[in-house]
Amino acid sequence: PADPPRELREGISLRSLRPVVVPRPLHFWLPVVVLALAGAAAALLLPPSYLAYALLAIEPDSLDEESPVAPVALTAEQQLPKIGEIVGERTLLEKLNQEFSLYPEAGGRLDEKRLRELRERIRTASAGPSTFTVGFEDRAATRAARIAGRVADLLVETHRAEREGRARETAGFIESQLGTLRTAISEQEREIESYKRRWFVELPEQVPTAFGQ
């Protein structure tokens, strides 16, 4: 068999590529020029995208209630997954759509595609041990700021509702325990009274003394 060309034996270099590029410059540069023009046209024709943020603080009583040892304070970084779940809920996203007409053609209920798009436009990030940001991306800077603020408001409202719900559950549990304790005490008191009635004459205060006889 014939030996391979010297270029293949020595490896391809820029010098070896030059005879391929130079005789046919149009074939090489045309796709590059087309892509560059397409990118420039997209940058000019598409409206700019704005990202607005709202800053929130973690409340001191935000605790890890599932800690096996004792409740511990959670940092903003540790709470980001939970925050992401809240701002990605269907109820919250559909409320944003209704208030700001993000998808007016969709009506009240969004399909999975639009829900995914909205979730991608919402950004959360830690801004310190006890602070984090909630952002929203939109083509209009003013609307991006308004929606970011509204997402922050809804997040606070959801957190407050969860806290109030936990408080009601705790109060109900304590009341239930107190009711059980009251019932147990009442039962013990009835047993004591029953015991006294059965052995009434044998109690010391009821035994007649010799002087009394």
mmCIF file of C-alpha atoms in Angstrom:
data_model
loop_
_atom_site.group_PDB
_atom_site.id
_atom_site.type_symbol
_atom_site.label_atom_id
_atom_site.label_comp_id
_atom_site.label_asym_id
_atom_site.label_seq_id
_atom_site.Cartn_x
_atom_site.Cartn_y
_atom_site.Cartn_z
ATOM 1 C CA PRO A 1 0.000 0.000 0.000
ATOM 2 C CA ALA A 2 1.074 3.594 -0.641
ATOM 3 C CA ASP A 3 2.412 5.689 2.196
ATOM 4 C CA PRO A 4 0.009 8.340 3.604
ATOM 5 C CA PRO A 5 0.616 11.955 2.593
ATOM 6 C CA ARG A 6 3.290 13.836 4.448
ATOM 7 C CA GLU A 7 0.638 16.149 6.027
ATOM 8 C CA LEU A 8 -1.077 13.197 7.694
ATOM 9 C CA ARG A 9 2.223 11.760 8.889
ATOM 10 C CA GLU A 10 3.338 15.068 10.392
ATOM 11 C CA GLY A 11 -0.061 16.207 11.637
ATOM 12 C CA ILE A 12 -2.332 18.958 10.320
ATOM 13 C CA SER A 13 -1.157 22.502 11.023
ATOM 14 C CA LEU A 14 -2.351 25.960 10.081
ATOM 15 C CA ARG A 15 0.134 25.964 7.230
ATOM 16 C CA SER A 16 -1.252 22.685 5.860
ATOM 17 C CA LEU A 17 -4.797 24.039 6.174
ATOM 18 C CA ARG A 18 -3.981 27.178 4.164
ATOM 19 C CA PRO A 19 -4.079 25.434 0.744
ATOM 20 C CA VAL A 20 -7.542 24.149 1.623
ATOM 21 C CA VAL A 21 -8.879 27.497 2.804
ATOM 22 C CA VAL A 22 -7.318 29.891 0.372
ATOM 23 C CA PRO A 23 -8.437 28.344 -2.978
ATOM 24 C CA ARG A 24 -12.051 28.177 -1.760
ATOM 25 C CA PRO A 25 -12.566 31.128 0.556
ATOM 26 C CA LEU A 26 -16.282 31.456 -0.141
ATOM 27 C CA HIS A 27 -17.063 27.934 1.105
ATOM 28 C CA PHE A 28 -15.181 28.574 4.305
ATOM 29 C CA TRP A 29 -16.298 32.104 5.181
ATOM 30 C CA LEU A 30 -19.916 32.079 4.008
ATOM 31 C CA PRO A 31 -21.311 30.120 7.015
ATOM 32 C CA VAL A 32 -19.300 32.290 9.401
ATOM 33 C CA VAL A 33 -20.618 35.486 7.839
ATOM 34 C CA VAL A 34 -24.210 34.185 7.857
ATOM 35 C CA LEU A 35 -24.010 33.249 11.523
ATOM 36 C CA ALA A 36 -22.468 36.587 12.450
ATOM 37 C CA LEU A 37 -25.175 38.496 10.581
ATOM 38 C CA ALA A 38 -27.894 36.367 12.182
ATOM 39 C CA GLY A 39 -26.504 37.077 15.635
ATOM 40 C CA ALA A 40 -26.290 40.799 14.958
ATOM 41 C CA ALA A 41 -29.841 40.878 13.579
ATOM 42 C CA ALA A 42 -31.149 39.036 16.632
ATOM 43 C CA ALA A 43 -29.399 41.489 18.955
ATOM 44 C CA LEU A 44 -30.877 44.442 17.073
ATOM 45 C CA LEU A 45 -34.386 43.113 16.497
ATOM 46 C CA LEU A 46 -35.078 41.408 19.810
ATOM 47 C CA PRO A 47 -35.972 43.776 22.661
ATOM 48 C CA PRO A 48 -33.561 43.853 25.605
ATOM 49 C CA SER A 49 -34.182 41.707 28.657
ATOM 50 C CA TYR A 50 -34.196 43.215 32.147
ATOM 51 C CA LEU A 51 -33.707 41.438 35.458
ATOM 52 C CA ALA A 52 -35.066 43.145 38.584
ATOM 53 C CA TYR A 53 -34.475 41.965 42.153
ATOM 54 C CA ALA A 54 -36.186 42.393 45.510
ATOM 55 C CA LEU A 55 -34.191 41.936 48.717
ATOM 56 C CA LEU A 56 -35.712 40.018 51.630
ATOM 57 C CA ALA A 57 -34.479 39.102 55.112
ATOM 58 C CA ILE A 58 -34.786 35.778 56.912
ATOM 59 C CA GLU A 59 -36.707 36.045 60.165
ATOM 60 C CA PRO A 60 -34.809 34.940 63.280
ATOM 61 C CA ASP A 61 -37.400 32.277 64.105
ATOM 62 C CA SER A 62 -36.806 30.366 60.857
ATOM 63 C CA LEU A 63 -35.787 27.015 62.314
ATOM 64 C CA ASP A 64 -35.056 23.507 61.152
ATOM 65 C CA GLU A 65 -37.902 21.745 62.941
ATOM 66 C CA GLU A 66 -36.766 18.336 61.660
ATOM 67 C CA SER A 67 -33.395 18.525 63.395
ATOM 68 C CA PRO A 68 -32.931 15.300 65.419
ATOM 69 C CA VAL A 69 -31.106 17.154 68.201
ATOM 70 C CA ALA A 70 -32.750 20.554 68.597
ATOM 71 C CA PRO A 71 -34.212 23.238 66.329
ATOM 72 C CA VAL A 72 -31.422 25.247 64.729
ATOM 73 C CA ALA A 73 -31.501 28.548 62.854
ATOM 74 C CA LEU A 74 -31.383 28.229 59.055
ATOM 75 C CA THR A 75 -29.334 30.500 56.814
ATOM 76 C CA ALA A 76 -30.641 32.056 53.607
ATOM 77 C CA GLU A 77 -28.559 29.595 51.570
ATOM 78 C CA GLN A 78 -30.148 26.649 53.371
ATOM 79 C CA GLN A 79 -33.647 27.993 52.776
ATOM 80 C CA LEU A 80 -33.221 28.621 49.035
ATOM 81 C CA PRO A 81 -34.606 25.187 48.001
ATOM 82 C CA LYS A 82 -37.767 25.792 50.024
ATOM 83 C CA ILE A 83 -38.056 29.334 48.653
ATOM 84 C CA GLY A 84 -37.671 27.988 45.126
ATOM 85 C CA GLU A 85 -40.490 25.521 45.714
ATOM 86 C CA ILE A 86 -42.804 28.264 46.959
ATOM 87 C CA VAL A 87 -42.185 30.699 44.085
ATOM 88 C CA GLY A 88 -42.539 27.840 41.593
ATOM 89 C CA GLU A 89 -45.954 26.696 42.762
ATOM 90 C CA ARG A 90 -48.748 26.732 40.205
ATOM 91 C CA THR A 91 -51.011 28.865 42.419
ATOM 92 C CA LEU A 92 -48.436 31.643 42.729
ATOM 93 C CA LEU A 93 -47.487 31.607 39.045
ATOM 94 C CA GLU A 94 -51.093 31.712 37.868
ATOM 95 C CA LYS A 95 -51.766 34.618 40.218
ATOM 96 C CA LEU A 96 -48.859 36.495 38.614
ATOM 97 C CA ASN A 97 -50.246 35.733 35.167
ATOM 98 C CA GLN A 98 -53.683 37.037 36.105
ATOM 99 C CA GLU A 99 -52.371 40.216 37.713
ATOM 100 C CA PHE A 100 -49.833 41.136 34.999
ATOM 101 C CA SER A 101 -51.368 39.462 31.901
ATOM 102 C CA LEU A 102 -48.140 37.615 31.094
ATOM 103 C CA TYR A 103 -50.038 35.071 28.969
ATOM 104 C CA PRO A 104 -53.432 36.692 28.261
ATOM 105 C CA GLU A 105 -54.319 34.074 25.681
ATOM 106 C CA ALA A 106 -53.934 31.277 28.249
ATOM 107 C CA GLY A 107 -56.789 32.367 30.464
ATOM 108 C CA GLY A 108 -56.764 31.476 34.137
ATOM 109 C CA ARG A 109 -54.920 28.151 33.946
ATOM 110 C CA LEU A 110 -51.414 27.818 32.516
ATOM 111 C CA ASP A 111 -50.135 24.726 30.764
ATOM 112 C CA GLU A 112 -46.872 23.063 31.736
ATOM 113 C CA LYS A 113 -44.889 24.851 29.014
ATOM 114 C CA ARG A 114 -45.855 28.303 30.245
ATOM 115 C CA LEU A 115 -45.354 27.284 33.871
ATOM 116 C CA ARG A 116 -41.836 26.150 33.018
ATOM 117 C CA GLU A 117 -41.136 29.427 31.210
ATOM 118 C CA LEU A 118 -42.316 31.461 34.193
ATOM 119 C CA ARG A 119 -40.225 29.413 36.606
ATOM 120 C CA GLU A 120 -37.160 30.055 34.464
ATOM 121 C CA ARG A 121 -37.809 33.809 34.612
ATOM 122 C CA ILE A 122 -37.858 33.843 38.424
ATOM 123 C CA ARG A 123 -34.419 33.886 40.080
ATOM 124 C CA THR A 124 -33.521 33.346 43.725
ATOM 125 C CA ALA A 125 -30.083 33.811 45.233
ATOM 126 C CA SER A 126 -28.474 34.168 48.629
ATOM 127 C CA ALA A 127 -27.333 37.706 49.452
ATOM 128 C CA GLY A 128 -25.835 36.970 52.862
ATOM 129 C CA PRO A 129 -26.331 34.766 55.921
ATOM 130 C CA SER A 130 -29.786 36.215 56.611
ATOM 131 C CA THR A 131 -30.800 37.869 53.308
ATOM 132 C CA PHE A 132 -31.703 36.663 49.826
ATOM 133 C CA THR A 133 -32.996 38.111 46.568
ATOM 134 C CA VAL A 134 -35.978 37.249 44.402
ATOM 135 C CA GLY A 135 -35.717 38.407 40.804
ATOM 136 C CA PHE A 136 -37.819 38.406 37.668
ATOM 137 C CA GLU A 137 -36.733 38.695 34.025
ATOM 138 C CA ASP A 138 -38.888 40.582 31.546
ATOM 139 C CA ARG A 139 -38.628 42.611 28.334
ATOM 140 C CA ALA A 140 -39.923 45.701 30.131
ATOM 141 C CA ALA A 141 -37.784 47.048 32.970
ATOM 142 C CA THR A 142 -40.728 48.578 34.853
ATOM 143 C CA ARG A 143 -42.787 45.399 34.692
ATOM 144 C CA ALA A 144 -39.793 43.300 35.731
ATOM 145 C CA ALA A 145 -39.427 45.445 38.870
ATOM 146 C CA ARG A 146 -43.151 45.300 39.641
ATOM 147 C CA ILE A 147 -43.328 41.538 39.248
ATOM 148 C CA ALA A 148 -40.179 41.006 41.319
ATOM 149 C CA GLY A 149 -41.762 43.047 44.107
ATOM 150 C CA ARG A 150 -45.020 41.131 43.789
ATOM 151 C CA VAL A 151 -43.216 37.778 43.945
ATOM 152 C CA ALA A 152 -41.549 38.986 47.146
ATOM 153 C CA ASP A 153 -44.941 40.015 48.572
ATOM 154 C CA LEU A 154 -46.493 36.647 47.721
ATOM 155 C CA LEU A 155 -43.522 34.870 49.249
ATOM 156 C CA VAL A 156 -43.939 36.817 52.490
ATOM 157 C CA GLU A 157 -47.705 36.167 52.501
ATOM 158 C CA THR A 158 -47.166 32.449 51.970
ATOM 159 C CA HIS A 159 -44.582 32.312 54.746
ATOM 160 C CA ARG A 160 -46.907 34.196 57.113
ATOM 161 C CA ALA A 161 -49.802 31.872 56.310
ATOM 162 C CA GLU A 162 -47.606 28.837 56.964
ATOM 163 C CA ARG A 163 -46.484 30.282 60.298
ATOM 164 C CA GLU A 164 -50.061 31.015 61.327
ATOM 165 C CA GLY A 165 -51.064 27.505 60.298
ATOM 166 C CA ARG A 166 -48.250 26.008 62.371
ATOM 167 C CA ALA A 167 -49.259 28.218 65.304
ATOM 168 C CA ARG A 168 -52.869 27.004 65.078
ATOM 169 C CA GLU A 169 -51.699 23.403 64.890
ATOM 170 C CA THR A 170 -49.461 23.910 67.924
ATOM 171 C CA ALA A 171 -52.265 25.606 69.873
ATOM 172 C CA GLY A 172 -54.650 22.800 68.934
ATOM 173 C CA PHE A 173 -52.129 20.173 70.025
ATOM 174 C CA ILE A 174 -51.551 21.907 73.369
ATOM 175 C CA GLU A 175 -55.290 22.266 73.932
ATOM 176 C CA SER A 176 -55.764 18.595 73.122
ATOM 177 C CA GLN A 177 -53.058 17.624 75.619
ATOM 178 C CA LEU A 178 -54.617 19.862 78.260
ATOM 179 C CA GLY A 179 -58.011 18.286 77.613
ATOM 180 C CA THR A 180 -56.514 14.829 78.038
ATOM 181 C CA LEU A 181 -54.838 15.926 81.270
ATOM 182 C CA ARG A 182 -58.090 17.419 82.607
ATOM 183 C CA THR A 183 -59.921 14.207 81.812
ATOM 184 C CA ALA A 184 -57.274 12.137 83.611
ATOM 185 C CA ILE A 185 -57.416 14.410 86.684
ATOM 186 C CA SER A 186 -61.219 14.281 86.769
ATOM 187 C CA GLU A 187 -61.099 10.489 86.540
ATOM 188 C CA GLN A 188 -58.644 10.311 89.439
ATOM 189 C CA GLU A 189 -60.819 12.613 91.533
ATOM 190 C CA ARG A 190 -63.856 10.402 90.875
ATOM 191 C CA GLU A 191 -61.893 7.330 91.884
ATOM 192 C CA ILE A 192 -60.816 9.036 95.124
ATOM 193 C CA GLU A 193 -64.401 10.027 95.934
ATOM 194 C CA SER A 194 -65.577 6.510 95.181
ATOM 195 C CA TYR A 195 -62.897 5.094 97.452
ATOM 196 C CA LYS A 196 -63.969 7.444 100.277
ATOM 197 C CA ARG A 197 -67.619 6.469 99.941
ATOM 198 C CA ARG A 198 -66.874 2.735 100.041
ATOM 199 C CA TRP A 199 -64.628 2.966 103.075
ATOM 200 C CA PHE A 200 -66.328 5.909 104.754
ATOM 201 C CA VAL A 201 -66.652 4.396 108.256
ATOM 202 C CA GLU A 202 -63.042 3.234 108.240
ATOM 203 C CA LEU A 203 -61.526 6.629 107.680
ATOM 204 C CA PRO A 204 -59.879 8.022 110.843
ATOM 205 C CA GLU A 205 -62.056 11.113 111.026
ATOM 206 C CA GLN A 206 -65.200 8.956 111.086
ATOM 207 C CA VAL A 207 -64.119 6.423 113.747
ATOM 208 C CA PRO A 208 -65.865 7.284 117.088
ATOM 209 C CA THR A 209 -63.567 7.948 120.035
ATOM 210 C CA ALA A 210 -63.914 6.474 123.530
ATOM 211 C CA PHE A 211 -64.782 9.894 124.935
ATOM 212 C CA GLY A 212 -67.474 10.373 122.378
ATOM 213 C CA GLN A 213 -69.211 7.148 123.317
#
